[in-house]
Amino acid sequence: MGDDSVNRKSNRQLKIIGLVLILTVLLISIVLFQSASPMRKAKKQGIKISREIANIETVDDFYWFTREKTYFTVVGKDASDTEKIVFIPQDGTEAVVMNADKGIESSEAVQKVLDLKETKKIKKVSLGLYDNKPVWEVVADSIDQGIKYYLIDFNQGEIVNTIS
């Protein structure tokens, strides 16, 4: 009888531990899902707006850009396969639409930063408006252990601002 009682107690403890583990995983999943929600909502809304105002049919990239103002930037192609960029201000002011072939690609902006030989690793690249001009923002770990933000003019390909 003693062994049977021990087995039931062990089974009950295993069930409780299993239930606690399942609840923990579920709770972590909910927290992670909720934390990504603002980005998903912004992307969904940005794509909807870009389809309405620029006839974007296929979306290639989405960027969340924050400097003076916050912009949601959608890069995609319309029905005639013209690649367009739509800069959508978070504050609801008028969006800006332009053809993507008017400027440099993200890889060229990254190369401008790498050519400076000041960085260890590129962390993020995004596209937005700064002083009402399109810019690539390249965020990098610098050699001196800090983070640097480089703004590269989309049209000219020149670095217009650096923030350490």
Short mmCIF file of C-alpha atoms in Angstrom, two decimals:
data_model
loop_
_atom_site.label_atom_id
_atom_site.label_comp_id
_atom_site.label_asym_id
_atom_site.label_seq_id
_atom_site.Cartn_x
_atom_site.Cartn_y
_atom_site.Cartn_z
CA MET A 1 0.00 0.00 0.00
CA GLY A 2 2.82 2.42 0.74
CA ASP A 3 4.29 2.17 -2.78
CA ASP A 4 0.90 2.84 -4.38
CA SER A 5 0.47 6.00 -2.28
CA VAL A 6 3.96 7.21 -3.26
CA ASN A 7 3.24 6.56 -6.96
CA ARG A 8 -0.02 8.53 -6.82
CA LYS A 9 1.76 11.39 -5.06
CA SER A 10 4.55 11.36 -7.70
CA ASN A 11 2.02 11.30 -10.54
CA ARG A 12 0.14 14.21 -9.00
CA GLN A 13 3.40 16.20 -8.62
CA LEU A 14 4.35 15.45 -12.25
CA LYS A 15 0.92 16.60 -13.43
CA ILE A 16 1.23 19.83 -11.44
CA ILE A 17 4.74 20.47 -12.79
CA GLY A 18 3.52 19.75 -16.33
CA LEU A 19 0.57 22.12 -15.90
CA VAL A 20 2.83 24.87 -14.52
CA LEU A 21 5.21 24.44 -17.49
CA ILE A 22 2.35 24.60 -19.99
CA LEU A 23 0.93 27.74 -18.35
CA THR A 24 4.39 29.35 -18.30
CA VAL A 25 4.93 28.69 -22.01
CA LEU A 26 1.42 29.99 -22.77
CA LEU A 27 2.02 33.17 -20.76
CA ILE A 28 5.38 33.83 -22.44
CA SER A 29 3.77 33.29 -25.86
CA ILE A 30 1.01 35.80 -25.07
CA VAL A 31 3.54 38.40 -23.88
CA LEU A 32 5.68 37.97 -27.00
CA PHE A 33 2.64 38.16 -29.28
CA GLN A 34 1.41 41.35 -27.60
CA SER A 35 4.84 43.01 -27.73
CA ALA A 36 5.02 42.51 -31.51
CA SER A 37 1.46 43.74 -32.00
CA PRO A 38 2.22 47.48 -32.53
CA MET A 39 4.64 46.64 -35.35
CA ARG A 40 2.12 44.31 -37.00
CA LYS A 41 -0.65 46.91 -36.72
CA ALA A 42 1.57 49.67 -38.14
CA LYS A 43 2.67 47.46 -41.02
CA LYS A 44 -0.88 46.41 -41.84
CA GLN A 45 -2.12 50.00 -41.78
CA GLY A 46 0.89 51.25 -43.78
CA ILE A 47 0.33 48.66 -46.48
CA LYS A 48 -3.37 49.53 -46.65
CA ILE A 49 -2.60 53.24 -47.07
CA SER A 50 0.13 52.59 -49.66
CA ARG A 51 -2.32 50.52 -51.71
CA GLU A 52 -4.89 53.34 -51.57
CA ILE A 53 -2.64 56.28 -52.44
CA ALA A 54 0.10 54.71 -54.59
CA ASN A 55 -1.63 51.62 -55.98
CA ILE A 56 1.02 49.35 -54.44
CA GLU A 57 0.19 45.76 -55.33
CA THR A 58 3.21 43.89 -53.98
CA VAL A 59 5.09 44.99 -50.87
CA ASP A 60 8.84 44.44 -50.80
CA ASP A 61 9.80 46.19 -47.54
CA PHE A 62 8.34 47.98 -44.56
CA TYR A 63 10.33 50.32 -42.29
CA TRP A 64 9.52 52.05 -39.00
CA PHE A 65 11.61 55.24 -38.95
CA THR A 66 11.82 57.67 -36.03
CA ARG A 67 13.86 60.86 -36.01
CA GLU A 68 12.12 64.25 -35.85
CA LYS A 69 8.85 62.47 -36.64
CA THR A 70 7.83 58.84 -36.96
CA TYR A 71 7.24 57.45 -40.45
CA PHE A 72 6.03 54.10 -41.66
CA THR A 73 7.68 53.52 -45.01
CA VAL A 74 6.39 51.01 -47.53
CA VAL A 75 8.42 49.97 -50.58
CA GLY A 76 6.59 48.04 -53.26
CA LYS A 77 5.54 47.74 -56.88
CA ASP A 78 2.40 48.94 -58.62
CA ALA A 79 0.54 47.19 -61.45
CA SER A 80 3.02 48.45 -64.05
CA ASP A 81 5.91 47.00 -61.98
CA THR A 82 7.18 50.46 -61.03
CA GLU A 83 8.86 50.37 -57.63
CA LYS A 84 7.51 53.09 -55.37
CA ILE A 85 8.20 54.32 -51.87
CA VAL A 86 5.41 55.63 -49.64
CA PHE A 87 6.39 57.64 -46.55
CA ILE A 88 3.44 57.69 -44.14
CA PRO A 89 3.73 60.06 -41.15
CA GLN A 90 2.44 58.57 -37.92
CA ASP A 91 0.80 61.89 -37.04
CA GLY A 92 -1.65 61.55 -39.94
CA THR A 93 -0.30 64.37 -42.09
CA GLU A 94 -0.06 63.83 -45.84
CA ALA A 95 1.96 60.87 -47.08
CA VAL A 96 4.75 61.30 -49.63
CA VAL A 97 5.05 59.00 -52.66
CA MET A 98 8.14 58.74 -54.85
CA ASN A 99 9.71 56.36 -57.34
CA ALA A 100 12.39 54.16 -55.82
CA ASP A 101 14.71 54.55 -58.83
CA LYS A 102 15.41 58.16 -57.77
CA GLY A 103 17.86 57.10 -55.09
CA ILE A 104 20.31 54.58 -53.75
CA GLU A 105 19.50 51.11 -52.44
CA SER A 106 19.93 50.09 -48.81
CA SER A 107 23.07 48.10 -49.64
CA GLU A 108 24.73 51.25 -50.99
CA ALA A 109 23.86 53.16 -47.80
CA VAL A 110 25.33 50.35 -45.69
CA GLN A 111 28.49 50.37 -47.82
CA LYS A 112 28.89 54.14 -47.22
CA VAL A 113 28.92 53.44 -43.48
CA LEU A 114 31.24 50.44 -43.77
CA ASP A 115 33.68 52.52 -45.85
CA LEU A 116 34.18 54.79 -42.82
CA LYS A 117 35.74 51.84 -40.95
CA GLU A 118 34.11 53.02 -37.69
CA THR A 119 31.73 50.13 -37.15
CA LYS A 120 31.86 46.53 -35.99
CA LYS A 121 28.37 45.45 -36.96
CA ILE A 122 25.34 46.87 -38.79
CA LYS A 123 22.28 46.47 -36.56
CA LYS A 124 19.44 47.99 -38.57
CA VAL A 125 18.66 49.82 -41.79
CA SER A 126 15.48 51.84 -42.31
CA LEU A 127 14.12 54.42 -44.72
CA GLY A 128 12.28 57.60 -43.78
CA LEU A 129 12.14 61.37 -44.07
CA TYR A 130 14.51 63.72 -42.25
CA ASP A 131 14.22 67.48 -42.83
CA ASN A 132 11.59 66.56 -45.44
CA LYS A 133 14.17 64.61 -47.45
CA PRO A 134 14.35 60.84 -47.91
CA VAL A 135 17.21 59.23 -45.98
CA TRP A 136 18.50 55.80 -45.12
CA GLU A 137 19.17 55.36 -41.42
CA VAL A 138 21.95 52.88 -40.71
CA VAL A 139 22.36 51.87 -37.06
CA ALA A 140 25.69 50.27 -36.20
CA ASP A 141 27.82 49.13 -33.28
CA SER A 142 30.85 51.40 -33.40
CA ILE A 143 34.43 50.37 -32.78
CA ASP A 144 34.48 52.51 -29.61
CA GLN A 145 31.72 50.34 -28.03
CA GLY A 146 28.85 52.77 -28.65
CA ILE A 147 25.99 52.82 -31.10
CA LYS A 148 26.02 55.23 -34.03
CA TYR A 149 23.17 56.35 -36.22
CA TYR A 150 24.06 57.43 -39.75
CA LEU A 151 21.63 59.25 -42.01
CA ILE A 152 22.46 58.86 -45.69
CA ASP A 153 20.74 61.04 -48.29
CA PHE A 154 18.58 58.73 -50.41
CA ASN A 155 19.07 60.79 -53.59
CA GLN A 156 22.76 61.72 -53.35
CA GLY A 157 24.16 58.87 -51.27
CA GLU A 158 26.04 61.19 -48.94
CA ILE A 159 26.10 60.99 -45.14
CA VAL A 160 24.06 63.98 -43.90
CA ASN A 161 24.06 63.32 -40.15
CA THR A 162 25.76 61.12 -37.57
CA ILE A 163 24.55 60.60 -34.01
CA SER A 164 26.66 58.81 -31.41
#
